[in-house]
Short mmCIF file of C-alpha atoms in Angstrom, two decimals:
data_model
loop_
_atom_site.label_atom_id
_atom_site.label_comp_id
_atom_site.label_asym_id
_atom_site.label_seq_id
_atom_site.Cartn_x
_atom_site.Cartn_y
_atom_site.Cartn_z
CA UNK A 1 52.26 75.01 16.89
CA UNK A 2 54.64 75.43 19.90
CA UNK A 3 58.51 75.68 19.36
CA UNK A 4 59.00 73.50 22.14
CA UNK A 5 57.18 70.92 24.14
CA UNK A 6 59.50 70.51 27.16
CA UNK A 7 58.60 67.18 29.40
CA UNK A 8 59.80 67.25 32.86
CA UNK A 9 59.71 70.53 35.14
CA UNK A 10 62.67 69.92 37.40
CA UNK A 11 65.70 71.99 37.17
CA UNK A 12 67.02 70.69 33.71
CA UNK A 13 63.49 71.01 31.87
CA UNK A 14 62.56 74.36 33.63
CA UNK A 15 65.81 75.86 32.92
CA UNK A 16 65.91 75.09 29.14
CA UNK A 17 62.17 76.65 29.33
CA UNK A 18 63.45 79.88 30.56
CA UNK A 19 66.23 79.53 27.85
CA UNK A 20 63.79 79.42 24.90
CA UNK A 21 61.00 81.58 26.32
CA UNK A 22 63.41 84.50 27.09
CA UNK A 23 64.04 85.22 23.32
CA UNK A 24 60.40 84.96 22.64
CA UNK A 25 59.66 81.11 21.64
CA UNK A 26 56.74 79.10 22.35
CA UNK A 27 57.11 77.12 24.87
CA UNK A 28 55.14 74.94 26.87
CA UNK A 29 56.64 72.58 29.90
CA UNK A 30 54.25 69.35 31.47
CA UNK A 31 55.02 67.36 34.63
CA UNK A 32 52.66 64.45 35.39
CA UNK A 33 53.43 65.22 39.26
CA UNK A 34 52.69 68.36 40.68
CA UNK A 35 55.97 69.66 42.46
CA UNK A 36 57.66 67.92 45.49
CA UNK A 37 58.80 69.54 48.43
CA UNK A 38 59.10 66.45 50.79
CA UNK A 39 62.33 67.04 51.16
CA UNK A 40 65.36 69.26 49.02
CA UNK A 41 66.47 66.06 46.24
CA UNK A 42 69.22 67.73 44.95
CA UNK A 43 70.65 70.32 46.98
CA UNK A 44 73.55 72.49 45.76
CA UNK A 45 74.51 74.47 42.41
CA UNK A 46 77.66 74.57 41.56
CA UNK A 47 79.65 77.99 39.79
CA UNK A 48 78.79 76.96 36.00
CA UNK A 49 75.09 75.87 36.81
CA UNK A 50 75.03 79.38 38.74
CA UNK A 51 76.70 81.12 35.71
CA UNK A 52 73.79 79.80 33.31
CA UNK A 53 70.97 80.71 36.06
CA UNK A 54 72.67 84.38 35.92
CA UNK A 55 72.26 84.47 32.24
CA UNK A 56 68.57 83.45 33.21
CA UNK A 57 68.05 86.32 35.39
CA UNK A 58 67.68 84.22 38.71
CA UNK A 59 70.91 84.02 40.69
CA UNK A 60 69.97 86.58 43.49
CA UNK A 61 66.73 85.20 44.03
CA UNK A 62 68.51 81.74 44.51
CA UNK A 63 71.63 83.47 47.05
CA UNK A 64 68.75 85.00 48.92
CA UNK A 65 67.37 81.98 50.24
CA UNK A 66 70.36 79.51 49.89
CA UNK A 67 73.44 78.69 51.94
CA UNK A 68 76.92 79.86 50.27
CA UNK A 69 79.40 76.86 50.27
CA UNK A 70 82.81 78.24 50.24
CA UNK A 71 84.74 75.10 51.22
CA UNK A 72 84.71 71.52 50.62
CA UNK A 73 86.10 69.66 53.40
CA UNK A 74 86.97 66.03 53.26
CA UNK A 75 87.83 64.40 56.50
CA UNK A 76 89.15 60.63 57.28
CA UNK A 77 87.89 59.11 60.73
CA UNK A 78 87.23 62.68 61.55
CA UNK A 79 91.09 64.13 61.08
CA UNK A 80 91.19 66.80 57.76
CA UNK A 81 92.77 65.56 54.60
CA UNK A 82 91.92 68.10 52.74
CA UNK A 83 89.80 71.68 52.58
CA UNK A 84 89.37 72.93 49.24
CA UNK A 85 88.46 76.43 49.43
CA UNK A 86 86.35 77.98 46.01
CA UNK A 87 88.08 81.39 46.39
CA UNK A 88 91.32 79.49 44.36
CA UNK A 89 88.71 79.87 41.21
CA UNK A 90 89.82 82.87 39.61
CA UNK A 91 87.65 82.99 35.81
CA UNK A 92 84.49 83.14 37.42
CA UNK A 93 81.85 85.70 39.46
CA UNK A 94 80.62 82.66 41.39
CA UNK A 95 83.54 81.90 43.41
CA UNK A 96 81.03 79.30 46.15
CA UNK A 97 78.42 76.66 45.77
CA UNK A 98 74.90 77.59 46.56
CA UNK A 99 72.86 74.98 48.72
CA UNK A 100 69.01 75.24 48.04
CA UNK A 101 66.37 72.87 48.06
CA UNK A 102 65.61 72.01 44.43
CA UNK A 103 61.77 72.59 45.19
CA UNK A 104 63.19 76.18 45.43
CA UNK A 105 65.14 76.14 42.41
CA UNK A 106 62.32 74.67 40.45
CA UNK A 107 60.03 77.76 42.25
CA UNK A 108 62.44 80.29 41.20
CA UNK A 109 63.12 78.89 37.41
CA UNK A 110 59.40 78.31 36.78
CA UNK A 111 58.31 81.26 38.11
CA UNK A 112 60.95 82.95 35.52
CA UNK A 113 59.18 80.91 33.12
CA UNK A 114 56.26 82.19 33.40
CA UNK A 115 57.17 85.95 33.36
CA UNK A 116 59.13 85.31 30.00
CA UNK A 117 55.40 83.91 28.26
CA UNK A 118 56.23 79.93 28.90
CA UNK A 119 53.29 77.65 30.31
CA UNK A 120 54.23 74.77 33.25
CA UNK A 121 51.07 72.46 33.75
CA UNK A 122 50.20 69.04 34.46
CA UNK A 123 49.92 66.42 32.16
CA UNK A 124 50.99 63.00 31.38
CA UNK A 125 52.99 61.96 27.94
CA UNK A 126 51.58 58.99 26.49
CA UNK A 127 52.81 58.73 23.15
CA UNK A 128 54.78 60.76 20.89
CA UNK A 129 55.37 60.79 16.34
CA UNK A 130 57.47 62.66 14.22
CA UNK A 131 58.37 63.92 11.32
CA UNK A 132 60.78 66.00 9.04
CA UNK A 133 59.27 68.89 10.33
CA UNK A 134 57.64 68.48 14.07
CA UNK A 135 56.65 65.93 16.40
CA UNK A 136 53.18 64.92 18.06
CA UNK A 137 52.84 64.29 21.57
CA UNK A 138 49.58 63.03 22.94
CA UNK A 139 49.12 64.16 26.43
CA UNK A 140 46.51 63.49 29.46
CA UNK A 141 45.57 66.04 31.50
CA UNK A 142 42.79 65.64 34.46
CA UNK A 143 41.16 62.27 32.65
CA UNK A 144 41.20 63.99 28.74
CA UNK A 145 43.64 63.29 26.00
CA UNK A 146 44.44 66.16 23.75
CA UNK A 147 47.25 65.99 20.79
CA UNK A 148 49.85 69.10 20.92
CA UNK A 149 52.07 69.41 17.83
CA UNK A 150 55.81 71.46 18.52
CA UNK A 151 59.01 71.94 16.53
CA UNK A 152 61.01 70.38 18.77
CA UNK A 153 60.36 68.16 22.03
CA UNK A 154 63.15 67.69 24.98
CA UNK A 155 63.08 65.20 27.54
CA UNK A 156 63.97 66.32 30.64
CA UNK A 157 61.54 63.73 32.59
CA UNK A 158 63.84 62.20 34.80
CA UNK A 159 65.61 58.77 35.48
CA UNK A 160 62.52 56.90 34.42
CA UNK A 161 61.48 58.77 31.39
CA UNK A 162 59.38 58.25 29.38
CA UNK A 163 60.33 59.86 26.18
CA UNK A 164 63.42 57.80 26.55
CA UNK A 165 61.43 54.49 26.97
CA UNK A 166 59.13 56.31 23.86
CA UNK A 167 62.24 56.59 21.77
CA UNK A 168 63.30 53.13 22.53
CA UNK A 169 66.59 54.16 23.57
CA UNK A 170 68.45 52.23 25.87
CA UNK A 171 71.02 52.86 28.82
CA UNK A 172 74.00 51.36 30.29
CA UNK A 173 75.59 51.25 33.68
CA UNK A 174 79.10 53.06 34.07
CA UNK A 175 79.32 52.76 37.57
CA UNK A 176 78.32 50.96 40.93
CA UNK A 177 74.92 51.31 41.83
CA UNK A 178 74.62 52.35 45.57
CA UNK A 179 71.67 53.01 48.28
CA UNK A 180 71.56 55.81 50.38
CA UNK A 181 69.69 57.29 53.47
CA UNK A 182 69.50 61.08 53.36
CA UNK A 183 68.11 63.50 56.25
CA UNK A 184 67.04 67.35 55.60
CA UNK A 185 67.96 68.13 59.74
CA UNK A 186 68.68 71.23 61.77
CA UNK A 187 71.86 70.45 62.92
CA UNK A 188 73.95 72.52 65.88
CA UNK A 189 77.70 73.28 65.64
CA UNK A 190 78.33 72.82 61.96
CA UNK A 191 79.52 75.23 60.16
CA UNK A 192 77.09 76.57 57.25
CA UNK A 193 79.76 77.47 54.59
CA UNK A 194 81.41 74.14 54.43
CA UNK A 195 80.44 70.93 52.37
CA UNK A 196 82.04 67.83 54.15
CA UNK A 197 82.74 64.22 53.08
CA UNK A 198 83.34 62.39 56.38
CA UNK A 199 85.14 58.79 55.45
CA UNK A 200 85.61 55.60 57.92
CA UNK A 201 86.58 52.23 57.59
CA UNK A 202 82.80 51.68 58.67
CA UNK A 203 81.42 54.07 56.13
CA UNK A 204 80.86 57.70 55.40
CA UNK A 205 78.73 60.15 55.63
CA UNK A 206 78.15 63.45 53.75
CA UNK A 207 77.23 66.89 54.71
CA UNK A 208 75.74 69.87 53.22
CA UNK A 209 74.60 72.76 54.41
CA UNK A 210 71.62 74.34 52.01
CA UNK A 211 68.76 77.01 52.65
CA UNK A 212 70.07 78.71 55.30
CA UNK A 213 69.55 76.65 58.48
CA UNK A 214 68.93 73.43 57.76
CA UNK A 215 71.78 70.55 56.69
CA UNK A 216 71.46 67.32 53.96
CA UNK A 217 73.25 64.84 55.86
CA UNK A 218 73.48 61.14 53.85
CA UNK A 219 75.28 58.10 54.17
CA UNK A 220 75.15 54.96 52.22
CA UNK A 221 72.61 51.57 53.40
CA UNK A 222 73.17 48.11 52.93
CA UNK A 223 69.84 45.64 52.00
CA UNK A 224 70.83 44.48 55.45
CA UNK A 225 70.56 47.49 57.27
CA UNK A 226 68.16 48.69 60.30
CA UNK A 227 65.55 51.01 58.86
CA UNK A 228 66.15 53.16 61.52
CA UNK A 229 65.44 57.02 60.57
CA UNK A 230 65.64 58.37 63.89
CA UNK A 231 67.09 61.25 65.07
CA UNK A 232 69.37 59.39 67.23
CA UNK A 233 70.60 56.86 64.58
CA UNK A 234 71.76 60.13 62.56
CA UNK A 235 73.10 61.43 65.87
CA UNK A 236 75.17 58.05 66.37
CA UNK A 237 76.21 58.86 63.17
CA UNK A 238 77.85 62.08 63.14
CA UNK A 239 79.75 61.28 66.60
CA UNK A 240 81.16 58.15 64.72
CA UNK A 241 81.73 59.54 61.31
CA UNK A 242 81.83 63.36 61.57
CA UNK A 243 84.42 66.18 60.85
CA UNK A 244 86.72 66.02 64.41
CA UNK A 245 86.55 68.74 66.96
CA UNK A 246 83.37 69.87 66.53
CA UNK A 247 80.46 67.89 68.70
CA UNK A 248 77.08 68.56 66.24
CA UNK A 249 73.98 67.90 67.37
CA UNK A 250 71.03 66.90 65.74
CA UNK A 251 68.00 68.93 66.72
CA UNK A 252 65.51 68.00 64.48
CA UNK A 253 65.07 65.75 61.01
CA UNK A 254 62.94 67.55 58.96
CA UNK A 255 62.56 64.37 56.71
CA UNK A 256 64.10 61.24 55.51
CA UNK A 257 64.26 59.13 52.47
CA UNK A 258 65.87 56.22 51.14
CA UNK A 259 66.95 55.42 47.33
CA UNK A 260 68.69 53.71 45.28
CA UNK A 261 71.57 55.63 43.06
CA UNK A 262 73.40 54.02 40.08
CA UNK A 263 75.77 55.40 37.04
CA UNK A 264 74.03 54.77 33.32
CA UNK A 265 74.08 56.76 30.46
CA UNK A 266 71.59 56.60 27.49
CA UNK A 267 73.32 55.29 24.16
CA UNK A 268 71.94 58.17 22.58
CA UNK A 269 70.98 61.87 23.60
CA UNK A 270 69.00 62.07 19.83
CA UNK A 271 66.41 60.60 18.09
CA UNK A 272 65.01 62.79 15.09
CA UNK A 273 63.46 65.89 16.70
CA UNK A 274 63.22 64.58 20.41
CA UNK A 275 66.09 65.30 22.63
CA UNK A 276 66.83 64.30 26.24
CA UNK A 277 68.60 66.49 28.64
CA UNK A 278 69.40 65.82 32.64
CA UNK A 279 68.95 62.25 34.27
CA UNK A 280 66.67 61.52 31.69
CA UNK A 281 69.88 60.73 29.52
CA UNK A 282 72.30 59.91 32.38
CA UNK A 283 72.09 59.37 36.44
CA UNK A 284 74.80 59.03 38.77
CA UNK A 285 75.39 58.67 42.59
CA UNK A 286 74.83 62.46 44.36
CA UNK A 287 78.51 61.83 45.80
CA UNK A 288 80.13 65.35 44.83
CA UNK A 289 76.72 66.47 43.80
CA UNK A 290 77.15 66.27 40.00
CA UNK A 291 73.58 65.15 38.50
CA UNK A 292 71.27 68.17 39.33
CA UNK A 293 74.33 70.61 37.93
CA UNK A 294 75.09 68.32 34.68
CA UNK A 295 71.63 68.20 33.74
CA UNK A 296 71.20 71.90 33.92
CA UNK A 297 74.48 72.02 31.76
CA UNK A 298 72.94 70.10 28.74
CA UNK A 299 69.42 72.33 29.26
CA UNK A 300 71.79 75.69 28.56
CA UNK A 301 73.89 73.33 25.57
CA UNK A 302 70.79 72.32 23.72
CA UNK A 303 68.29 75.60 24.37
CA UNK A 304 71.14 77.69 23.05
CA UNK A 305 71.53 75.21 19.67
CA UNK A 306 67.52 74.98 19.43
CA UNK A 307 67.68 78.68 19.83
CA UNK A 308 69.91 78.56 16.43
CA UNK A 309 67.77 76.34 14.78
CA UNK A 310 64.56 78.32 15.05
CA UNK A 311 65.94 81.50 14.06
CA UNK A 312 68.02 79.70 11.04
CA UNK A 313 65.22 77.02 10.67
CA UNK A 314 67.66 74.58 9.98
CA UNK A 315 67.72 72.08 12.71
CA UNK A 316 70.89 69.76 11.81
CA UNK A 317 73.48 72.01 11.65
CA UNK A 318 72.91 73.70 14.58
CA UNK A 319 71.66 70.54 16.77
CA UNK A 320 73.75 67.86 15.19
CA UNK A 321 76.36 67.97 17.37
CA UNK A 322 74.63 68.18 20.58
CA UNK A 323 74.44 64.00 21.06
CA UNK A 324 78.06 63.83 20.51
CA UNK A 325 79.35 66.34 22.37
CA UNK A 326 77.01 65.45 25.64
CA UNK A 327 78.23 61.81 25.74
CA UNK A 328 81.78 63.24 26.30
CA UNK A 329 81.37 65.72 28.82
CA UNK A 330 79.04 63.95 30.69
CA UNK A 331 81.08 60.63 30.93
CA UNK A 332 83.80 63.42 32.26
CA UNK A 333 81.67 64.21 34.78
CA UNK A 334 80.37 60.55 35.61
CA UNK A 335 84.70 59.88 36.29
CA UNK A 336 84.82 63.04 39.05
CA UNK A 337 81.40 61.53 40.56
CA UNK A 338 82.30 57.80 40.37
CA UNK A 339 86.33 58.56 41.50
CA UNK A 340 84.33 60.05 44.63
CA UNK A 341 81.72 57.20 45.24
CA UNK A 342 84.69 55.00 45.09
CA UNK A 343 87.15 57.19 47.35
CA UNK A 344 84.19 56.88 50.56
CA UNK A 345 83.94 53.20 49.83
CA UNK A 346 87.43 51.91 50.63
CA UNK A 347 87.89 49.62 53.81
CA UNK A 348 91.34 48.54 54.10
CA UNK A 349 93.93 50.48 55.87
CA UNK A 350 96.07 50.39 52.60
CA UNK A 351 93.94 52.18 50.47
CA UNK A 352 92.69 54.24 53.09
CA UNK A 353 96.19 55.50 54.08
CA UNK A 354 97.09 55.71 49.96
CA UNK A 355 93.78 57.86 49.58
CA UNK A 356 94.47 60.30 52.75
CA UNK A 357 97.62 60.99 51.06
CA UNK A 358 96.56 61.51 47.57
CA UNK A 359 94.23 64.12 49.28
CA UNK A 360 96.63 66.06 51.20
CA UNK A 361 98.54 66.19 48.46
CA UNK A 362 95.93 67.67 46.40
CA UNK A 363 95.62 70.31 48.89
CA UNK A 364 98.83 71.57 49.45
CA UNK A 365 99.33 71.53 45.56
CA UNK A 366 98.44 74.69 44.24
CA UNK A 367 97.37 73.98 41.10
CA UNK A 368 95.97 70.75 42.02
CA UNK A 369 93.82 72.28 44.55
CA UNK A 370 92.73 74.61 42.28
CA UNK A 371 91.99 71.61 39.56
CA UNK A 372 89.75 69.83 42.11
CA UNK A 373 87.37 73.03 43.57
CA UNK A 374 87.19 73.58 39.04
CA UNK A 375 86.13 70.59 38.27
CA UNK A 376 83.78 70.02 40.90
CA UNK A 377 82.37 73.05 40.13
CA UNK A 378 82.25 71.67 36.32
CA UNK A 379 83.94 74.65 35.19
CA UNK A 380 86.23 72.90 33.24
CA UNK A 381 84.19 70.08 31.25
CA UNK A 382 81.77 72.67 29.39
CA UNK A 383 82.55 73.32 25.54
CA UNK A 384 79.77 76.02 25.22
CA UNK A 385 81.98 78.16 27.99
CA UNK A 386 85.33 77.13 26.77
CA UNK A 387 84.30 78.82 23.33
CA UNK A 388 82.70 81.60 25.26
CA UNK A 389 79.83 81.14 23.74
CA UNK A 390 76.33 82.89 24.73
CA UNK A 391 72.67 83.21 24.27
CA UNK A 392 72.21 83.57 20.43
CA UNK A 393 70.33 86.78 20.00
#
């Protein structure tokens, strides 16, 4: 019998696999898609997502092929309002963002995986049972079923997952839901340490540099709009909506991709011995780049309390907090990411002019400045770090 049965071998599932298999448990994650690398998804790692994928053993492999973010810069019809700078963090060795592909995350983690004992292969969950002491997932792998029995299963299969829908477990929209167009581009004349949010009363755009070279640049769609993924429309773009001063060119789109982004959180993160972790549980917008970075947050909170439980063998007392606690730092995290989505949105000159200020003021505030770079860098919603609390040994 496995420990764990992990579903999902993104970030969030990967990372709780390196967790588990690290201190010697059985674990075994399945994907029913081999990996993507159309283009880089999710694209930057904040300072407590890099903390946990230190404790993990993987950090330098991800800095040696990832751009270092040092500075978010937000910009209003392309004058600064404000250029938070992640040096003002002071409590932690990972004083900048990383931006990396996540197909290169996901290389790194399962790759970490493996060397620790854990398996990653492909197969499809079709139906799960439980009981007081394990649960049963049947899974299909190249036309066969097969049953696999483990002590503990996690979610981690993404917005459309199905061990939620297996559960029968609901979710509920917090927030807007908003379309996007993204580009992976080689872009000239940016600068490859900054993260910028570029705001107009026709729309925004954002920018992020990630893997050395290359720039996610995304703005939001209306059902209305042109499908136009050219490297001119992106071009048009940036001269309308970019940071001031600067004149970037687009060179080359590596790809494009369209999608649809809401806010909804699963009414519960629990049932029995089945747990869900990452946007299997909750999605929001990528404004501020929270999902990838929360999701890898629950991984470390429940691996470390599953960690507990199968060296105690007493699952509730380690685990039975873990639903509770989630809900509340996530829906902390949902505020920062839908106060952002909402910030680019405004139209009117009134609450554009009341934002611009609100901004500057943030950045000439010391401590306010601070405040912002700490909590987007989610180093200030996460109970497990709060209590200093580690990898159970």
């Amino acid at each position: 019998m496995l420990d764990v049965l992990i579903v999902g071998a993104g970030p969030v599932g990967l990372t709780a696999g390196c967790i588990l298999a690290q201190q010697g448990h059985a674990v075994r994650v399945v994907r029913k898609h081999p990996p993507f690398t159309g283009h880089s998804r999710a694209s930057v790692i904040w300072p407590r997502a890099l903390e946990i994928m230190e404790s993990i053993g993987v950090t330098e492999s991800l800095r040696a092929m990832g751009s270092h973010v040092t500075r978010i810069g937000y910009y209003s019809s392309g004058t600064s309002i404000g250029r938070f700078e992640l040096d003002r963090l002071d409590d932690t060795a990972f004083r900048f963002a990383l931006g990396v592909s996540q197909h290169e995350t996901e290389a790194v983690l399962e790759a970490a995986l493996r060397a620790a004992g854990g398996t990653v292969d492909d197969a499809e969950l079709l139906a799960l049972e439980q009981d007081e002491g394990h649960v049963t997932a049947r899974l299909r792998r190249d036309g066969a079923d097969a049953t696999v029995s483990a002590r503990f299963l996690i979610g981690a299969d993404g917005a459309n997952s199905t061990v939620r829908a297996l559960l029968g477990i609901a979710t509920h929209d917090v927030g807007p839901r908003v379309s996007f167009r993204i580009a992976d581009a080689v872009v000239d004349q940016l600068p490859e340490d900054e993260a910028s949010y570029c705001w107009t009363p026709a729309g925004g755009m954002a920018i992020g540099p990630h893997d050395r070279g290359a720039f996610r640049l995304a703005h939001r769609i209306a059902p209305d709009d042109v499908h136009d993924t050219s490297v001119e429309s992106f071009q048009r773009l940036l001269d309308e909506r970019g940071p001031g001063g600067r004149a970037p060119v687009v060179r080359e789109l590596i790809s494009t991709a369209d999608f649809q982004a809401r806010f909804a959180i699963a009414e519960r993160f629990r049932v029995g011995r089945c747990y869900l972790a990452g946007d299997s549980a909750h999605v929001m917008a990528p404004a501020g780049g929270q999902g990838m970075n929360s999701g890898m947050l629950d991984a470390a909170a429940l691996s470390w309390r599953m960690l507990e439980a199968l060296r105690n063998g007493a699952a509730d007392s380690a685990l039975a907090e873990y639903d509770a606690e989630r809900q509340v730092v996530i829906r902390k995290i949902m505020a920062t990411a839908v106060e952002h989505a909402r910030d680019g949105g405004l139209r009117s000159d009134e609450d554009i002019a009341v934002r611009d200020q609100r901004y500057r003021a943030m950045w000439q505030n010391a401590a306010q400045h601070k405040d912002r770079v700490a909590r987007l860098s989610q180093l200030t919603v996460d109970p497990a770090r709060a209590a200093g609390a580690s990898i159970p040994s």
